[in-house]
PDB file of C-alpha atoms in Angstrom:
ATOM      1  CA  MET A   1     -26.784  10.984 -40.472  1.00 48.00           C
ATOM      2  CA  LYS A   2     -25.080   8.718 -37.951  1.00 60.00           C
ATOM      3  CA  ARG A   3     -24.083   5.232 -38.923  1.00 73.00           C
ATOM      4  CA  TRP A   4     -24.826   2.380 -36.559  1.00 72.00           C
ATOM      5  CA  TRP A   5     -21.180   2.090 -35.551  1.00 78.00           C
ATOM      6  CA  HIS A   6     -20.749   5.731 -34.454  1.00 82.00           C
ATOM      7  CA  PRO A   7     -22.302   5.227 -30.976  1.00 85.00           C
ATOM      8  CA  LEU A   8     -20.451   1.924 -30.706  1.00 87.00           C
ATOM      9  CA  ALA A   9     -17.131   3.606 -31.505  1.00 89.00           C
ATOM     10  CA  TYR A  10     -17.841   6.330 -28.958  1.00 92.00           C
ATOM     11  CA  GLY A  11     -18.730   3.798 -26.280  1.00 92.00           C
ATOM     12  CA  PHE A  12     -15.537   1.936 -27.121  1.00 88.00           C
ATOM     13  CA  SER A  13     -13.551   5.142 -26.543  1.00 95.00           C
ATOM     14  CA  LEU A  14     -14.851   5.326 -22.961  1.00 96.00           C
ATOM     15  CA  LEU A  15     -12.891   2.218 -22.019  1.00 96.00           C
ATOM     16  CA  PRO A  16      -9.763   2.865 -19.895  1.00 96.00           C
ATOM     17  CA  THR A  17      -6.663   3.540 -21.975  1.00 96.00           C
ATOM     18  CA  PRO A  18      -4.705   0.589 -20.472  1.00 96.00           C
ATOM     19  CA  PHE A  19      -7.509  -1.757 -21.569  1.00 97.00           C
ATOM     20  CA  LEU A  20      -7.424  -0.262 -25.075  1.00 98.00           C
ATOM     21  CA  HIS A  21      -3.678  -0.891 -25.144  1.00 98.00           C
ATOM     22  CA  LEU A  22      -4.335  -4.512 -24.197  1.00 98.00           C
ATOM     23  CA  LEU A  23      -6.713  -4.795 -27.152  1.00 97.00           C
ATOM     24  CA  SER A  24      -4.082  -3.078 -29.290  1.00 98.00           C
ATOM     25  CA  SER A  25      -1.501  -5.728 -28.401  1.00 98.00           C
ATOM     26  CA  LEU A  26      -3.955  -8.489 -29.292  1.00 98.00           C
ATOM     27  CA  THR A  27      -4.816  -6.817 -32.600  1.00 98.00           C
ATOM     28  CA  ALA A  28      -1.124  -6.350 -33.420  1.00 98.00           C
ATOM     29  CA  TRP A  29      -0.548 -10.064 -32.814  1.00 98.00           C
ATOM     30  CA  LEU A  30      -3.404 -10.935 -35.160  1.00 98.00           C
ATOM     31  CA  LEU A  31      -2.154  -8.551 -37.857  1.00 97.00           C
ATOM     32  CA  PHE A  32       1.349  -9.992 -37.689  1.00 97.00           C
ATOM     33  CA  TYR A  33       0.656 -13.711 -37.392  1.00 96.00           C
ATOM     34  CA  VAL A  34      -2.792 -14.216 -38.929  1.00 97.00           C
ATOM     35  CA  VAL A  35      -3.867 -11.374 -41.218  1.00 97.00           C
ATOM     36  CA  LYS A  36      -0.310 -10.442 -42.238  1.00 95.00           C
ATOM     37  CA  TYR A  37      -1.551  -6.974 -43.182  1.00 96.00           C
ATOM     38  CA  ARG A  38       0.748  -5.548 -45.886  1.00 96.00           C
ATOM     39  CA  ARG A  39       3.465  -7.743 -44.458  1.00 96.00           C
ATOM     40  CA  LYS A  40       5.420  -7.945 -47.714  1.00 96.00           C
ATOM     41  CA  VAL A  41       5.347  -4.150 -48.239  1.00 96.00           C
ATOM     42  CA  ILE A  42       6.484  -3.531 -44.665  1.00 97.00           C
ATOM     43  CA  GLU A  43       9.348  -6.008 -44.843  1.00 96.00           C
ATOM     44  CA  GLU A  44      10.527  -4.734 -48.243  1.00 96.00           C
ATOM     45  CA  ASN A  45      10.484  -1.121 -47.053  1.00 96.00           C
ATOM     46  CA  ILE A  46      12.427  -1.925 -43.885  1.00 97.00           C
ATOM     47  CA  LYS A  47      14.967  -3.931 -45.892  1.00 96.00           C
ATOM     48  CA  ARG A  48      15.444  -1.034 -48.326  1.00 96.00           C
ATOM     49  CA  ALA A  49      15.952   1.479 -45.521  1.00 97.00           C
ATOM     50  CA  PHE A  50      18.156  -0.766 -43.374  1.00 97.00           C
ATOM     51  CA  PRO A  51      19.911  -3.235 -45.702  1.00 96.00           C
ATOM     52  CA  LYS A  52      22.409  -4.324 -43.035  1.00 95.00           C
ATOM     53  CA  LEU A  53      19.781  -5.660 -40.634  1.00 95.00           C
ATOM     54  CA  THR A  54      19.814  -9.360 -39.887  1.00 95.00           C
ATOM     55  CA  THR A  55      16.644 -11.349 -40.571  1.00 94.00           C
ATOM     56  CA  GLY A  56      15.936 -11.443 -36.840  1.00 95.00           C
ATOM     57  CA  GLU A  57      16.381  -7.693 -36.429  1.00 95.00           C
ATOM     58  CA  SER A  58      14.127  -6.967 -39.393  1.00 96.00           C
ATOM     59  CA  LEU A  59      11.489  -9.287 -37.932  1.00 96.00           C
ATOM     60  CA  GLN A  60      11.599  -7.410 -34.624  1.00 96.00           C
ATOM     61  CA  TYR A  61      11.097  -4.071 -36.381  1.00 97.00           C
ATOM     62  CA  THR A  62       8.117  -5.537 -38.224  1.00 98.00           C
ATOM     63  CA  LYS A  63       6.543  -6.860 -35.014  1.00 97.00           C
ATOM     64  CA  HIS A  64       7.038  -3.546 -33.251  1.00 98.00           C
ATOM     65  CA  PHE A  65       5.627  -1.706 -36.253  1.00 98.00           C
ATOM     66  CA  TYR A  66       2.312  -3.524 -35.890  1.00 98.00           C
ATOM     67  CA  ARG A  67       2.039  -2.561 -32.235  1.00 98.00           C
ATOM     68  CA  ASN A  68       2.746   1.070 -33.061  1.00 98.00           C
ATOM     69  CA  LEU A  69       0.113   0.921 -35.808  1.00 98.00           C
ATOM     70  CA  THR A  70      -2.575  -0.548 -33.562  1.00 98.00           C
ATOM     71  CA  ASP A  71      -1.701   1.812 -30.705  1.00 98.00           C
ATOM     72  CA  VAL A  72      -2.296   4.736 -33.070  1.00 98.00           C
ATOM     73  CA  LEU A  73      -5.614   3.213 -34.151  1.00 97.00           C
ATOM     74  CA  PHE A  74      -6.952   2.567 -30.647  1.00 98.00           C
ATOM     75  CA  GLU A  75      -5.678   5.894 -29.313  1.00 98.00           C
ATOM     76  CA  PHE A  76      -7.312   7.625 -32.270  1.00 98.00           C
ATOM     77  CA  LEU A  77     -10.632   6.091 -31.196  1.00 97.00           C
ATOM     78  CA  LYS A  78      -9.923   7.257 -27.637  1.00 98.00           C
ATOM     79  CA  GLY A  79      -9.732  10.775 -29.043  1.00 98.00           C
ATOM     80  CA  GLN A  80     -13.534  10.839 -29.267  1.00 96.00           C
ATOM     81  CA  SER A  81     -13.896  11.155 -25.496  1.00 97.00           C
ATOM     82  CA  ILE A  82     -10.484  12.006 -24.054  1.00 98.00           C
ATOM     83  CA  SER A  83     -10.612  15.136 -21.897  1.00 98.00           C
ATOM     84  CA  GLU A  84      -8.489  18.199 -22.555  1.00 98.00           C
ATOM     85  CA  LYS A  85      -6.759  17.654 -19.214  1.00 98.00           C
ATOM     86  CA  GLU A  86      -5.783  14.086 -20.048  1.00 98.00           C
ATOM     87  CA  LEU A  87      -4.664  14.979 -23.568  1.00 98.00           C
ATOM     88  CA  ARG A  88      -2.410  17.716 -22.185  1.00 98.00           C
ATOM     89  CA  GLN A  89      -0.889  15.154 -19.838  1.00 98.00           C
ATOM     90  CA  ARG A  90      -0.307  12.660 -22.623  1.00 98.00           C
ATOM     91  CA  VAL A  91       1.057  15.032 -25.287  1.00 99.00           C
ATOM     92  CA  ILE A  92       3.599  17.593 -24.111  1.00 98.00           C
ATOM     93  CA  LEU A  93       5.426  20.284 -26.069  1.00 98.00           C
ATOM     94  CA  ASN A  94       9.086  21.029 -25.425  1.00 98.00           C
ATOM     95  CA  ASN A  95      10.563  24.441 -26.277  1.00 96.00           C
ATOM     96  CA  PHE A  96       7.226  26.257 -26.435  1.00 96.00           C
ATOM     97  CA  GLU A  97       9.193  29.491 -26.697  1.00 97.00           C
ATOM     98  CA  ILE A  98      10.068  28.700 -30.332  1.00 98.00           C
ATOM     99  CA  PHE A  99       6.412  29.051 -31.307  1.00 98.00           C
ATOM    100  CA  GLU A 100       5.878  31.996 -28.960  1.00 97.00           C
ATOM    101  CA  GLU A 101       8.824  33.954 -30.374  1.00 97.00           C
ATOM    102  CA  LEU A 102       7.700  33.405 -33.958  1.00 97.00           C
ATOM    103  CA  TYR A 103       4.169  34.435 -33.007  1.00 97.00           C
ATOM    104  CA  GLN A 104       5.467  37.644 -31.416  1.00 97.00           C
ATOM    105  CA  LYS A 105       7.347  38.347 -34.658  1.00 97.00           C
ATOM    106  CA  ASP A 106       4.036  38.039 -36.545  1.00 96.00           C
ATOM    107  CA  ARG A 107       5.235  34.908 -38.292  1.00 96.00           C
ATOM    108  CA  GLY A 108       2.887  32.222 -39.510  1.00 97.00           C
ATOM    109  CA  VAL A 109       4.263  28.697 -39.322  1.00 98.00           C
ATOM    110  CA  MET A 110       4.415  25.659 -41.583  1.00 98.00           C
ATOM    111  CA  VAL A 111       4.851  22.590 -39.360  1.00 98.00           C
ATOM    112  CA  VAL A 112       6.076  19.557 -41.265  1.00 98.00           C
ATOM    113  CA  MET A 113       5.719  16.140 -39.682  1.00 97.00           C
ATOM    114  CA  GLY A 114       5.685  12.481 -40.603  1.00 96.00           C
ATOM    115  CA  HIS A 115       3.377   9.547 -39.936  1.00 97.00           C
ATOM    116  CA  TYR A 116       5.452   8.735 -36.881  1.00 97.00           C
ATOM    117  CA  THR A 117       4.184   7.459 -33.508  1.00 97.00           C
ATOM    118  CA  ASN A 118       0.736   8.907 -32.779  1.00 98.00           C
ATOM    119  CA  PHE A 119       0.530  11.675 -35.371  1.00 97.00           C
ATOM    120  CA  GLU A 120      -3.246  11.778 -34.758  1.00 97.00           C
ATOM    121  CA  TRP A 121      -2.890  12.836 -31.115  1.00 98.00           C
ATOM    122  CA  VAL A 122      -0.205  15.347 -32.058  1.00 98.00           C
ATOM    123  CA  ALA A 123      -2.608  17.042 -34.474  1.00 98.00           C
ATOM    124  CA  LEU A 124      -5.465  16.780 -31.965  1.00 98.00           C
ATOM    125  CA  ALA A 125      -3.416  18.423 -29.201  1.00 98.00           C
ATOM    126  CA  MET A 126      -1.550  21.048 -31.233  1.00 98.00           C
ATOM    127  CA  PRO A 127      -4.174  23.843 -30.902  1.00 98.00           C
ATOM    128  CA  LEU A 128      -3.931  23.465 -27.107  1.00 98.00           C
ATOM    129  CA  LEU A 129      -0.148  23.796 -27.101  1.00 98.00           C
ATOM    130  CA  VAL A 130       0.654  26.739 -29.392  1.00 98.00           C
ATOM    131  CA  PRO A 131      -0.532  30.376 -29.542  1.00 96.00           C
ATOM    132  CA  ASN A 132      -1.420  30.181 -33.242  1.00 97.00           C
ATOM    133  CA  PRO A 133      -4.766  29.352 -34.813  1.00 98.00           C
ATOM    134  CA  THR A 134      -4.069  25.859 -36.122  1.00 98.00           C
ATOM    135  CA  PHE A 135      -5.050  24.294 -39.437  1.00 98.00           C
ATOM    136  CA  ALA A 136      -4.338  21.009 -41.188  1.00 97.00           C
ATOM    137  CA  VAL A 137      -4.794  19.668 -44.683  1.00 93.00           C
ATOM    138  CA  TYR A 138      -6.563  16.332 -45.017  1.00 91.00           C
ATOM    139  CA  GLY A 139      -7.665  13.904 -47.677  1.00 88.00           C
ATOM    140  CA  ARG A 140     -11.433  13.721 -47.869  1.00 88.00           C
ATOM    141  CA  ILE A 141     -12.913  10.262 -47.226  1.00 88.00           C
ATOM    142  CA  LYS A 142     -15.303   9.092 -49.950  1.00 89.00           C
ATOM    143  CA  ASN A 143     -18.054   8.040 -47.556  1.00 88.00           C
ATOM    144  CA  PRO A 144     -19.638  11.341 -46.379  1.00 88.00           C
ATOM    145  CA  GLU A 145     -20.800  10.018 -42.994  1.00 89.00           C
ATOM    146  CA  THR A 146     -17.376   8.595 -42.172  1.00 90.00           C
ATOM    147  CA  ASN A 147     -15.711  11.778 -43.414  1.00 92.00           C
ATOM    148  CA  GLU A 148     -17.915  13.885 -41.143  1.00 92.00           C
ATOM    149  CA  TRP A 149     -17.159  11.625 -38.178  1.00 93.00           C
ATOM    150  CA  VAL A 150     -13.380  11.824 -38.706  1.00 94.00           C
ATOM    151  CA  VAL A 151     -13.428  15.612 -39.195  1.00 95.00           C
ATOM    152  CA  LYS A 152     -15.486  16.100 -36.035  1.00 95.00           C
ATOM    153  CA  LEU A 153     -13.059  13.967 -34.028  1.00 96.00           C
ATOM    154  CA  ARG A 154      -9.952  15.721 -35.333  1.00 97.00           C
ATOM    155  CA  GLU A 155     -11.423  19.183 -34.738  1.00 98.00           C
ATOM    156  CA  ARG A 156     -12.468  18.529 -31.106  1.00 98.00           C
ATOM    157  CA  PHE A 157      -9.871  20.843 -29.557  1.00 98.00           C
ATOM    158  CA  GLY A 158      -9.731  23.638 -32.113  1.00 98.00           C
ATOM    159  CA  LEU A 159      -7.922  22.236 -35.134  1.00 98.00           C
ATOM    160  CA  LYS A 160      -9.500  23.382 -38.401  1.00 98.00           C
ATOM    161  CA  LEU A 161      -9.274  21.089 -41.411  1.00 97.00           C
ATOM    162  CA  PHE A 162      -9.325  21.997 -45.083  1.00 95.00           C
ATOM    163  CA  SER A 163      -9.488  19.684 -48.062  1.00 93.00           C
ATOM    164  CA  MET A 164      -6.329  18.789 -49.944  1.00 91.00           C
ATOM    165  CA  LYS A 165      -7.836  19.889 -53.249  1.00 90.00           C
ATOM    166  CA  ASP A 166      -8.470  23.379 -51.788  1.00 93.00           C
ATOM    167  CA  THR A 167      -5.032  23.802 -50.206  1.00 95.00           C
ATOM    168  CA  TYR A 168      -3.648  26.677 -52.275  1.00 93.00           C
ATOM    169  CA  LYS A 169      -6.935  28.572 -52.390  1.00 95.00           C
ATOM    170  CA  PHE A 170      -7.511  28.191 -48.650  1.00 96.00           C
ATOM    171  CA  MET A 171      -4.029  29.184 -47.533  1.00 96.00           C
ATOM    172  CA  LEU A 172      -3.693  32.155 -49.870  1.00 94.00           C
ATOM    173  CA  ASN A 173      -7.044  33.528 -48.674  1.00 95.00           C
ATOM    174  CA  ASN A 174      -6.856  32.631 -44.977  1.00 96.00           C
ATOM    175  CA  SER A 175      -7.250  35.793 -42.867  1.00 93.00           C
ATOM    176  CA  ALA A 176      -6.273  34.217 -39.522  1.00 96.00           C
ATOM    177  CA  LYS A 177      -3.454  36.021 -37.704  1.00 96.00           C
ATOM    178  CA  ASN A 178      -0.149  34.111 -37.735  1.00 97.00           C
ATOM    179  CA  PRO A 179      -1.689  30.764 -38.700  1.00 98.00           C
ATOM    180  CA  LEU A 180       0.017  27.448 -38.093  1.00 98.00           C
ATOM    181  CA  TYR A 181      -0.402  24.726 -40.716  1.00 98.00           C
ATOM    182  CA  LEU A 182       0.237  21.037 -40.089  1.00 98.00           C
ATOM    183  CA  PHE A 183       1.495  19.150 -43.135  1.00 96.00           C
ATOM    184  CA  MET A 184       2.223  15.441 -43.493  1.00 94.00           C
ATOM    185  CA  ALA A 185       4.997  15.392 -46.056  1.00 89.00           C
ATOM    186  CA  ASP A 186       6.199  11.791 -46.073  1.00 92.00           C
ATOM    187  CA  GLN A 187       3.854  10.065 -48.518  1.00 89.00           C
ATOM    188  CA  ALA A 188       4.606   9.340 -52.163  1.00 89.00           C
ATOM    189  CA  PRO A 189       3.180  11.725 -54.779  1.00 89.00           C
ATOM    190  CA  HIS A 190       1.150  10.270 -57.627  1.00 88.00           C
ATOM    191  CA  LYS A 191       3.275   9.074 -60.529  1.00 87.00           C
ATOM    192  CA  GLY A 192       2.125  11.865 -62.836  1.00 85.00           C
ATOM    193  CA  LYS A 193       2.830  14.570 -60.247  1.00 88.00           C
ATOM    194  CA  ILE A 194       6.454  13.820 -59.407  1.00 93.00           C
ATOM    195  CA  LYS A 195       8.469  17.040 -59.588  1.00 94.00           C
ATOM    196  CA  TYR A 196      11.399  16.290 -57.306  1.00 95.00           C
ATOM    197  CA  ARG A 197      13.319  13.403 -55.769  1.00 96.00           C
ATOM    198  CA  ALA A 198      14.875  13.971 -52.362  1.00 97.00           C
ATOM    199  CA  PRO A 199      17.594  11.803 -50.814  1.00 96.00           C
ATOM    200  CA  PHE A 200      15.811   9.479 -48.359  1.00 97.00           C
ATOM    201  CA  PHE A 201      17.541   6.414 -46.944  1.00 96.00           C
ATOM    202  CA  ASN A 202      20.178   6.568 -49.691  1.00 90.00           C
ATOM    203  CA  THR A 203      17.536   6.544 -52.415  1.00 94.00           C
ATOM    204  CA  PRO A 204      16.426   9.465 -54.640  1.00 95.00           C
ATOM    205  CA  THR A 205      12.782   9.352 -53.551  1.00 96.00           C
ATOM    206  CA  PRO A 206       9.792  11.118 -55.176  1.00 95.00           C
ATOM    207  CA  THR A 207       8.750  13.736 -52.629  1.00 96.00           C
ATOM    208  CA  HIS A 208       5.960  16.267 -52.281  1.00 95.00           C
ATOM    209  CA  ILE A 209       7.246  19.839 -52.561  1.00 96.00           C
ATOM    210  CA  GLY A 210       3.974  21.521 -51.611  1.00 94.00           C
ATOM    211  CA  ALA A 211       5.105  22.315 -48.065  1.00 96.00           C
ATOM    212  CA  GLU A 212       8.135  24.208 -49.363  1.00 97.00           C
ATOM    213  CA  ASN A 213       6.200  25.992 -52.107  1.00 97.00           C
ATOM    214  CA  LEU A 214       3.431  27.115 -49.760  1.00 97.00           C
ATOM    215  CA  ALA A 215       5.867  28.186 -47.049  1.00 98.00           C
ATOM    216  CA  LYS A 216       7.498  30.472 -49.616  1.00 98.00           C
ATOM    217  CA  MET A 217       4.256  31.719 -51.161  1.00 97.00           C
ATOM    218  CA  CYS A 218       2.725  32.553 -47.760  1.00 97.00           C
ATOM    219  CA  ASN A 219       6.046  33.525 -46.133  1.00 97.00           C
ATOM    220  CA  LEU A 220       5.689  30.957 -43.349  1.00 98.00           C
ATOM    221  CA  SER A 221       8.522  29.897 -41.082  1.00 98.00           C
ATOM    222  CA  MET A 222       9.101  26.156 -41.473  1.00 99.00           C
ATOM    223  CA  ILE A 223       9.404  23.853 -38.474  1.00 99.00           C
ATOM    224  CA  PHE A 224       9.864  20.093 -38.320  1.00 98.00           C
ATOM    225  CA  ILE A 225       8.518  18.417 -35.205  1.00 98.00           C
ATOM    226  CA  HIS A 226      10.238  15.439 -33.623  1.00 97.00           C
ATOM    227  CA  VAL A 227       7.677  13.247 -31.873  1.00 98.00           C
ATOM    228  CA  LYS A 228       8.754  10.610 -29.373  1.00 97.00           C
ATOM    229  CA  ARG A 229       6.826   8.030 -27.390  1.00 98.00           C
ATOM    230  CA  ILE A 230       7.878   8.612 -23.778  1.00 98.00           C
ATOM    231  CA  LYS A 231       6.029   5.476 -22.742  1.00 97.00           C
ATOM    232  CA  ARG A 232       2.915   3.792 -24.016  1.00 98.00           C
ATOM    233  CA  GLY A 233       0.224   6.426 -24.530  1.00 98.00           C
ATOM    234  CA  PHE A 234       2.488   9.399 -23.720  1.00 99.00           C
ATOM    235  CA  TYR A 235       4.286  11.585 -26.275  1.00 99.00           C
ATOM    236  CA  SER A 236       6.630  14.554 -26.455  1.00 98.00           C
ATOM    237  CA  ILE A 237       6.946  17.063 -29.295  1.00 98.00           C
ATOM    238  CA  THR A 238      10.213  18.887 -29.924  1.00 98.00           C
ATOM    239  CA  PRO A 239      10.251  21.543 -32.679  1.00 98.00           C
ATOM    240  CA  GLU A 240      13.245  22.134 -34.940  1.00 98.00           C
ATOM    241  CA  ILE A 241      13.370  25.332 -36.995  1.00 98.00           C
ATOM    242  CA  ILE A 242      14.126  24.465 -40.612  1.00 98.00           C
ATOM    243  CA  ALA A 243      13.910  28.059 -41.854  1.00 98.00           C
ATOM    244  CA  GLU A 244      12.584  31.238 -40.275  1.00 98.00           C
ATOM    245  CA  ASN A 245      12.592  33.033 -43.639  1.00 98.00           C
ATOM    246  CA  PRO A 246      11.955  30.393 -46.309  1.00 98.00           C
ATOM    247  CA  ASN A 247      12.465  32.659 -49.304  1.00 98.00           C
ATOM    248  CA  GLU A 248      16.144  32.935 -48.435  1.00 98.00           C
ATOM    249  CA  TYR A 249      16.648  29.319 -49.544  1.00 98.00           C
ATOM    250  CA  PRO A 250      17.045  27.961 -53.092  1.00 98.00           C
ATOM    251  CA  ASN A 251      14.433  25.651 -54.538  1.00 97.00           C
ATOM    252  CA  TYR A 252      14.234  22.177 -52.977  1.00 98.00           C
ATOM    253  CA  GLN A 253      16.666  22.891 -50.146  1.00 98.00           C
ATOM    254  CA  LEU A 254      13.881  23.137 -47.555  1.00 98.00           C
ATOM    255  CA  THR A 255      12.423  19.880 -48.851  1.00 98.00           C
ATOM    256  CA  ASP A 256      15.807  18.182 -48.514  1.00 98.00           C
ATOM    257  CA  MET A 257      16.123  19.549 -44.984  1.00 98.00           C
ATOM    258  CA  HIS A 258      12.785  18.357 -43.660  1.00 98.00           C
ATOM    259  CA  VAL A 259      13.207  14.957 -45.358  1.00 98.00           C
ATOM    260  CA  ALA A 260      16.631  14.622 -43.701  1.00 98.00           C
ATOM    261  CA  ALA A 261      15.077  15.522 -40.339  1.00 98.00           C
ATOM    262  CA  LEU A 262      12.457  12.809 -40.819  1.00 98.00           C
ATOM    263  CA  GLU A 263      15.074  10.217 -41.732  1.00 98.00           C
ATOM    264  CA  LYS A 264      17.059  11.072 -38.616  1.00 98.00           C
ATOM    265  CA  LEU A 265      13.927  10.683 -36.485  1.00 98.00           C
ATOM    266  CA  ILE A 266      13.019   7.335 -38.050  1.00 98.00           C
ATOM    267  CA  LYS A 267      16.509   5.967 -37.417  1.00 98.00           C
ATOM    268  CA  GLU A 268      16.090   6.652 -33.692  1.00 97.00           C
ATOM    269  CA  GLU A 269      13.018   4.379 -33.373  1.00 97.00           C
ATOM    270  CA  PRO A 270      12.428   2.734 -36.770  1.00 97.00           C
ATOM    271  CA  ALA A 271       9.307   0.758 -35.823  1.00 97.00           C
ATOM    272  CA  ASN A 272       7.359   3.950 -35.155  1.00 98.00           C
ATOM    273  CA  TRP A 273       7.091   5.033 -38.796  1.00 98.00           C
ATOM    274  CA  LEU A 274       4.315   4.015 -41.213  1.00 97.00           C
ATOM    275  CA  TRP A 275       6.194   1.320 -43.142  1.00 97.00           C
ATOM    276  CA  SER A 276       2.958  -0.043 -44.631  1.00 96.00           C
ATOM    277  CA  HIS A 277       2.823   2.900 -47.056  1.00 93.00           C
ATOM    278  CA  LYS A 278       4.369   2.164 -50.477  1.00 91.00           C
ATOM    279  CA  ARG A 279       6.870   4.996 -50.154  1.00 91.00           C
ATOM    280  CA  TRP A 280       9.187   3.840 -52.937  1.00 92.00           C
ATOM    281  CA  LYS A 281       6.588   2.606 -55.429  1.00 86.00           C
ATOM    282  CA  ASN A 282       7.311   5.205 -58.143  1.00 79.00           C
ATOM    283  CA  LEU A 283      11.097   5.242 -58.317  1.00 77.00           C
TER     284      LEU A 283
END
């Protein structure tokens, strides 16, 4: 059953991307100056990660964060109608041969990424850019109509989603040849499920270890992808091999490695990360 806003959202997506970016800038201004959406959380997180910033520098990061956030939102809506041709132009993959060589070696892949720049378009475009059948874990939305709408949008170009609660069962029974799995590994685990703390911005930070565990259980090569905004609405993906054979590494080392890769990426363009998430809430 479609909700009344589904056709409206689709019609909205038909607007030219530059106009959507104009609306994004306006929305970012409202979020920063009027709504002050999670402003305190954002500022505290930035201060923890970059304690040497001046007040003015921290304020600039916060302002730029809101524009990144609203760009991701409006571009996500654009994903309902964007053509394959345009998406390929806006999201490009460097070093394709890394994925091709692993595929030729009959290696499945665990791709670890963060909520950095437009992670939604990266996931949307990934099946078009790699030789592997591509899957991603997602958190089910409580409202069934909204959940169906989001899943349909994210699966437009071949991505297949599976529910977070079914992760182990799905991956251990997946018969696809050399699958590629997209994992977001930068959110805080629930307080009762903390099993490891990884160094992250000079703080021992509770960190999900599922990506490492599943890479070892399913013998998947682990890759971290560095995503950069080339210019507004255009992105590049550069893969970094964390481990071709994950079972050669001791426990938690792969987790430390992909967390370190994320920290390095964030330091390059700090405003592009999802600072509104309470990453350090369960220290």
